[in-house]
Amino acid sequence: MRGGGLLVAGTTSDAGKSVVTAGICRWLVRKGLKVAPFKGQNMSLNSFVTREGAEIGRAQAMQAQAARVEPTALMNPVLLKPGGDRSSQVVLMGRPVGELSARGYHGGRQKELFEPVLACLEELRSTYDAVICEGAGSPAEINLRRTDIVNMGIARAARLPVVVVGDIDRGGVFAQFFGTTALLAPEDQELIAGYLVNKFRGDVTLLEPGLDMLLGLTGRRTLGVLPYAHGLGIDEEDGLRVSLRGAVRESAVAPPVGEDVLRVAVCAVPLMSNFTDVDALAAEPGVVVRFVDRAEELVDADLVVVPGTRGTVRALAWLRERGLADALARRAAEGRPVLGVCGGFQVLGEHIEDEVESRAGSVDGLGLLPVRVRFAREKTLARPVGSALGESVEGYEIHHGVAEVLGGEPFLDGCRVGAVWGTHWHGSLESDGFRRAFLREVAAAAGRRFVTAPDTSFGALREEQLDRLGDLIEEHADTDALLRLIEEGPPRGLPFVPPGAP
């Protein structure tokens, strides 16, 4: 087989497209096929830098890992990075090409990108046995169908069969499947090959009468009922849409090695980006990670993380408005640990000069680190390697801000003053030895009798999670039917479900 394909669409955002795509990739690669993920257009603040220095969505990097291939810009040719409710930075083939409003993008620029997106998909299909594509939002967003380059637009151009995923945990999944199909034009409906129920709890036999009725109404089978799976800390796409207030990152199911746990509070700043940096902390036994937005929630934290953000100056104002800036200053004065990553590093500095991202000009930072930041129009995209705390470290950089470090102890590309650390490096905590050394420093500064587990491997835990996704597909989906779709394309003779697109 060469050039097979499938599009995984969803009834809604967050229906489970990303994890189902990853699960299918892992299932296929375990069968000995050469597989690649693909998402023509992604809107996300969680991104990753490939080895060739291209920026793509983290979900596609995770799916590439599921497929056991190196991620490339071909797998996510268009990335939209929201800068607010109405505008996004447009990243094409891994490089930023401008800032556009939603109206400007859907009004013309999106159509210009269709050919490059289709060319990337065809290049992957000429190289791989199968390309598993992920849609975005819902294919039934009828207001956007004319300019669609990620759902039915790409499916129709490439003649891809489409499987629609619905999250039954939210309720209304039968209406979602039916309505999604019935709102599509006949030419699009011809490609809707079946449905996948995601996050089901309970006795599947109770669901079967509904699945039979859905088949009668649409002429399409449900190709699997995937059970709700706990503890899958797979990279999320969207740091803007989902409120993380009070959310707790799921930790490894293991008690702390020492007498104490470590409590980590992550400031849920506006336009938070790459909050997946803290997943490696949450993977450590005895480390509890929580997202917060109130000053009082920092009081009992052993470590406070100020994460990356697409709006550094906006995040700085937010920290001040909520009293978090004062709480961070008190922590620094008391020698209590604070870590700033990327935009979070920038806000901890003395001064920011920004005529690029916010166009706010000169802005005073929190003054906790001797750093001055100037925003450059050219974005830094890099995969640095180095050492810190006596351990080797790898990371990746995605930022417009250029930091001038004026003092303190060197720490990766940033610095450390007392118990305050700052760096532009995302992903550094995934380096196991460095993470353990850092947590030992945090525990000592916090006065906790916390002991790091000697053998926690973040990479191995991620592999276990990806294998669990592959198991979900293999054990709970009709894999024979999925393989036929990938190899043979859309089935013939699927009935039209009225009324169709308006």
mmCIF file of C-alpha atoms in Angstrom, residues 8 25 53 97 125 161 168 208 255 289 297 315 318 336 357 368 402 407 437 458 473 492:
data_model
loop_
_atom_site.group_PDB
_atom_site.id
_atom_site.type_symbol
_atom_site.label_atom_id
_atom_site.label_comp_id
_atom_site.label_asym_id
_atom_site.label_seq_id
_atom_site.Cartn_x
_atom_site.Cartn_y
_atom_site.Cartn_z
ATOM 1 C CA VAL A 8 -10.460 12.170 11.206
ATOM 2 C CA CYS A 25 -1.017 6.216 13.661
ATOM 3 C CA GLY A 53 13.753 24.792 12.504
ATOM 4 C CA VAL A 97 4.331 35.262 7.306
ATOM 5 C CA ARG A 125 1.113 10.440 0.336
ATOM 6 C CA PRO A 161 -12.742 8.988 3.389
ATOM 7 C CA ILE A 168 -20.326 11.147 24.217
ATOM 8 C CA GLU A 208 -26.246 -0.235 20.642
ATOM 9 C CA PRO A 255 3.089 7.744 45.762
ATOM 10 C CA VAL A 289 0.633 20.553 39.250
ATOM 11 C CA GLU A 297 -3.149 30.242 45.503
ATOM 12 C CA ALA A 315 0.361 38.766 30.667
ATOM 13 C CA TRP A 318 -2.756 40.579 34.053
ATOM 14 C CA ARG A 336 10.899 30.672 47.443
ATOM 15 C CA GLU A 357 3.927 41.819 19.558
ATOM 16 C CA LEU A 368 13.064 39.736 39.594
ATOM 17 C CA VAL A 402 15.602 38.820 22.572
ATOM 18 C CA GLY A 407 23.811 39.366 35.744
ATOM 19 C CA ALA A 437 18.274 18.022 39.625
ATOM 20 C CA PHE A 458 9.291 11.100 30.582
ATOM 21 C CA ILE A 473 -8.088 1.710 18.425
ATOM 22 C CA ARG A 492 -19.640 3.881 -2.912
#
